[in-house]
Amino acid sequence: MKKSVWDFFAPIYERVMKSQKSIYETMYQNIRLVVEGKSVLELATGPGLISRNIADQAKTVVATDFAPNMIEQAKKSDMPENVAFEVADATDLRFEDNFFDVVIIANALHIMPNPEKAMLEINRVLKDDGILIAPNFIFDSNGKKNLWQKILSLVGIKFAHEWTADEYRTFLEQNGWLITKSEILKGRINLLYAECRRK
């Protein structure tokens, strides 16, 4: 997915995601329980929705996105002082090994042509006992797209991977993760919420 697509959608992304409000509220609740007092890295933060809603529980949050306009939108919001934003590529991070207690990557792996590269970087920067939180959109096993998925395709948002829930769980496991919590959240596009530790 080209940066230009996400830079273009940056000003309206948060409004569009309001249609998934119930999903996001559940995610915030789940994540807040995990990040209490911890150093957190969020990859593909977009306009910073997750970071904004979980920061009061975390020690620190570094929220990154590869699209500069997304980071600019995030900085316009009223953010807690313990949140820092920066432009970064999830497949090539500047952080030291074993640096973060928690890494969050939500609704991003499916748009990456080679998500395995991001998983390697997550594994590198996460502490040995760290937690990966990786919620991701999923598709029905019949392969049919719903109206919302068709609209996204028409406006230029393409999914490199159209995983079912089982396929996404398999992807995580094949990349070295043990899924400790898994929950399907229903919305315009269903999402599999996953918390993981290293195998």
Tab-separated table of C-alpha atoms in Angstrom:
chain	number	residue	atom	x	y	z
A	1	MET	CA	0.000	0.000	0.000
A	2	LYS	CA	1.441	3.367	-1.035
A	3	LYS	CA	1.946	6.117	1.534
A	4	SER	CA	0.015	8.494	-0.716
A	5	VAL	CA	-3.221	6.543	-0.190
A	6	TRP	CA	-3.009	6.857	3.595
A	7	ASP	CA	-1.791	10.450	3.429
A	8	PHE	CA	-4.886	11.231	1.341
A	9	PHE	CA	-7.259	9.554	3.813
A	10	ALA	CA	-5.579	10.938	6.939
A	11	PRO	CA	-7.978	13.908	7.423
A	12	ILE	CA	-11.095	11.708	7.302
A	13	TYR	CA	-9.821	8.429	8.742
A	14	GLU	CA	-11.043	9.047	12.275
A	15	ARG	CA	-14.553	9.974	11.079
A	16	VAL	CA	-14.742	6.878	8.899
A	17	MET	CA	-13.713	4.637	11.794
A	18	LYS	CA	-16.564	5.958	13.949
A	19	SER	CA	-18.685	3.359	12.171
A	20	GLN	CA	-16.584	0.769	14.034
A	21	LYS	CA	-17.023	2.488	17.408
A	22	SER	CA	-18.196	-0.599	19.295
A	23	ILE	CA	-15.204	-2.607	18.071
A	24	TYR	CA	-12.776	0.119	19.074
A	25	GLU	CA	-14.324	0.569	22.515
A	26	THR	CA	-13.852	-3.144	23.192
A	27	MET	CA	-10.266	-2.964	21.945
A	28	TYR	CA	-9.491	-0.014	24.207
A	29	GLN	CA	-10.861	-1.871	27.226
A	30	ASN	CA	-8.822	-4.987	26.441
A	31	ILE	CA	-5.611	-3.094	25.725
A	32	ARG	CA	-5.854	-0.900	28.808
A	33	LEU	CA	-5.727	-4.020	30.976
A	34	VAL	CA	-2.471	-5.125	29.314
A	35	VAL	CA	-0.483	-1.870	29.127
A	36	GLU	CA	-0.778	-0.674	32.726
A	37	GLY	CA	2.593	0.775	33.788
A	38	LYS	CA	4.319	-0.508	30.645
A	39	SER	CA	6.359	0.993	27.800
A	40	VAL	CA	4.304	0.666	24.618
A	41	LEU	CA	5.055	0.899	20.902
A	42	GLU	CA	2.117	1.310	18.540
A	43	LEU	CA	2.770	0.632	14.883
A	44	ALA	CA	0.417	1.970	12.189
A	45	THR	CA	-1.229	4.327	14.675
A	46	GLY	CA	-3.106	6.290	11.986
A	47	PRO	CA	-4.528	9.403	13.683
A	48	GLY	CA	-3.649	7.995	17.119
A	49	LEU	CA	-7.029	6.630	18.220
A	50	ILE	CA	-5.679	3.688	20.184
A	51	SER	CA	-2.768	5.565	21.755
A	52	ARG	CA	-5.057	8.384	22.846
A	53	ASN	CA	-7.420	5.975	24.565
A	54	ILE	CA	-4.894	3.753	26.352
A	55	ALA	CA	-2.122	6.201	27.283
A	56	ASP	CA	-3.458	6.993	30.741
A	57	GLN	CA	-2.764	3.375	31.731
A	58	ALA	CA	0.669	3.086	30.104
A	59	LYS	CA	4.012	4.342	31.358
A	60	THR	CA	4.984	5.648	27.905
A	61	VAL	CA	3.613	5.278	24.383
A	62	VAL	CA	5.542	5.751	21.146
A	63	ALA	CA	2.986	5.879	18.325
A	64	THR	CA	4.261	5.503	14.767
A	65	ASP	CA	2.908	5.417	11.234
A	66	PHE	CA	4.593	5.273	7.843
A	67	ALA	CA	2.278	7.979	6.421
A	68	PRO	CA	3.432	11.481	7.489
A	69	ASN	CA	-0.066	12.964	7.173
A	70	MET	CA	-1.433	10.399	9.626
A	71	ILE	CA	1.138	11.514	12.191
A	72	GLU	CA	0.261	15.164	11.534
A	73	GLN	CA	-3.409	14.387	12.161
A	74	ALA	CA	-2.535	12.535	15.357
A	75	LYS	CA	-0.517	15.500	16.653
A	76	LYS	CA	-3.542	17.786	16.224
A	77	SER	CA	-5.471	15.826	18.847
A	78	ASP	CA	-5.325	16.519	22.558
A	79	MET	CA	-2.875	13.828	23.629
A	80	PRO	CA	-1.521	12.875	27.049
A	81	GLU	CA	2.058	13.981	27.748
A	82	ASN	CA	3.379	10.416	27.813
A	83	VAL	CA	2.610	9.888	24.089
A	84	ALA	CA	5.238	10.629	21.441
A	85	PHE	CA	4.567	10.422	17.692
A	86	GLU	CA	6.930	9.728	14.848
A	87	VAL	CA	6.972	8.593	11.247
A	88	ALA	CA	8.330	5.054	11.031
A	89	ASP	CA	8.207	1.979	8.827
A	90	ALA	CA	7.059	-1.084	10.786
A	91	THR	CA	9.463	-3.241	8.771
A	92	ASP	CA	12.539	-1.119	9.610
A	93	LEU	CA	12.422	0.349	13.124
A	94	ARG	CA	15.099	2.521	14.753
A	95	PHE	CA	14.564	1.145	18.259
A	96	GLU	CA	17.015	-1.019	20.182
A	97	ASP	CA	16.493	-4.727	20.713
A	98	ASN	CA	14.318	-5.791	23.674
A	99	PHE	CA	13.098	-2.231	24.259
A	100	PHE	CA	9.295	-2.315	24.684
A	101	ASP	CA	7.017	-4.187	27.070
A	102	VAL	CA	4.089	-4.154	24.626
A	103	VAL	CA	3.816	-3.706	20.853
A	104	ILE	CA	0.435	-2.908	19.291
A	105	ILE	CA	-0.234	-3.236	15.576
A	106	ALA	CA	-3.918	-2.900	14.723
A	107	ASN	CA	-5.493	-3.370	11.296
A	108	ALA	CA	-2.221	-3.077	9.420
A	109	LEU	CA	-0.674	-6.488	8.776
A	110	HIS	CA	-3.285	-7.315	6.128
A	111	ILE	CA	-2.290	-4.329	3.963
A	112	MET	CA	1.433	-5.183	3.974
A	113	PRO	CA	2.758	-7.218	1.033
A	114	ASN	CA	5.330	-8.825	3.368
A	115	PRO	CA	3.919	-8.689	6.904
A	116	GLU	CA	6.523	-11.216	8.006
A	117	LYS	CA	9.094	-8.386	7.928
A	118	ALA	CA	7.046	-6.408	10.418
A	119	MET	CA	6.753	-9.469	12.624
A	120	LEU	CA	10.545	-9.847	12.666
A	121	GLU	CA	10.960	-6.226	13.757
A	122	ILE	CA	8.281	-6.605	16.423
A	123	ASN	CA	10.058	-9.676	17.725
A	124	ARG	CA	13.332	-7.750	17.821
A	125	VAL	CA	12.149	-4.642	19.707
A	126	LEU	CA	9.858	-6.478	22.141
A	127	LYS	CA	11.259	-7.635	25.483
A	128	ASP	CA	11.595	-11.367	26.032
A	129	ASP	CA	8.482	-11.452	28.222
A	130	GLY	CA	6.689	-8.814	26.161
A	131	ILE	CA	3.181	-8.896	24.733
A	132	LEU	CA	2.110	-8.401	21.116
A	133	ILE	CA	-1.405	-7.037	20.616
A	134	ALA	CA	-2.380	-7.535	16.973
A	135	PRO	CA	-6.075	-6.941	16.184
A	136	ASN	CA	-6.764	-7.349	12.491
A	137	PHE	CA	-9.666	-7.226	10.047
A	138	ILE	CA	-10.800	-10.648	8.867
A	139	PHE	CA	-12.897	-11.985	5.998
A	140	ASP	CA	-15.600	-14.612	5.750
A	141	SER	CA	-14.466	-18.072	4.724
A	142	ASN	CA	-16.761	-17.966	1.670
A	143	GLY	CA	-14.494	-15.307	0.131
A	144	LYS	CA	-17.336	-12.854	-0.465
A	145	LYS	CA	-16.769	-9.192	0.371
A	146	ASN	CA	-19.442	-7.216	2.134
A	147	LEU	CA	-20.504	-3.757	0.943
A	148	TRP	CA	-18.040	-1.937	3.203
A	149	GLN	CA	-15.103	-3.998	1.942
A	150	LYS	CA	-16.154	-3.325	-1.653
A	151	ILE	CA	-16.324	0.425	-0.985
A	152	LEU	CA	-12.815	0.415	0.492
A	153	SER	CA	-11.515	-1.358	-2.610
A	154	LEU	CA	-13.177	1.192	-4.883
A	155	VAL	CA	-11.544	4.142	-3.091
A	156	GLY	CA	-8.088	2.592	-3.312
A	157	ILE	CA	-7.702	0.762	-0.001
A	158	LYS	CA	-6.582	-2.698	-1.022
A	159	PHE	CA	-5.921	-5.650	1.262
A	160	ALA	CA	-2.803	-7.634	0.404
A	161	HIS	CA	-4.143	-10.476	2.575
A	162	GLU	CA	-7.778	-11.380	3.021
A	163	TRP	CA	-7.355	-13.709	5.979
A	164	THR	CA	-10.170	-15.581	7.647
A	165	ALA	CA	-10.013	-15.779	11.452
A	166	ASP	CA	-8.341	-19.190	11.288
A	167	GLU	CA	-5.889	-18.066	8.604
A	168	TYR	CA	-4.901	-15.015	10.642
A	169	ARG	CA	-4.355	-17.104	13.767
A	170	THR	CA	-2.209	-19.462	11.678
A	171	PHE	CA	-0.187	-16.512	10.355
A	172	LEU	CA	0.581	-15.353	13.900
A	173	GLU	CA	1.498	-18.856	15.046
A	174	GLN	CA	3.724	-19.503	12.016
A	175	ASN	CA	5.618	-16.322	12.816
A	176	GLY	CA	6.518	-17.530	16.296
A	177	TRP	CA	3.638	-16.307	18.459
A	178	LEU	CA	1.483	-18.101	20.988
A	179	ILE	CA	-2.007	-16.584	21.023
A	180	THR	CA	-3.067	-16.081	24.639
A	181	LYS	CA	-6.319	-14.261	23.911
A	182	SER	CA	-8.441	-14.330	20.774
A	183	GLU	CA	-11.856	-12.762	20.224
A	184	ILE	CA	-13.860	-11.975	17.097
A	185	LEU	CA	-15.418	-8.513	17.278
A	186	LYS	CA	-18.374	-7.958	14.958
A	187	GLY	CA	-18.665	-4.769	12.889
A	188	ARG	CA	-18.912	-3.480	9.331
A	189	ILE	CA	-15.714	-5.421	8.859
A	190	ASN	CA	-15.189	-8.083	11.501
A	191	LEU	CA	-11.985	-7.990	13.493
A	192	LEU	CA	-10.004	-10.652	15.308
A	193	TYR	CA	-8.556	-9.230	18.528
A	194	ALA	CA	-5.382	-11.155	19.434
A	195	GLU	CA	-2.907	-10.952	22.302
A	196	CYS	CA	0.285	-12.994	21.910
A	197	ARG	CA	3.509	-14.001	23.582
A	198	ARG	CA	6.530	-15.656	22.027
A	199	LYS	CA	6.307	-19.421	21.719
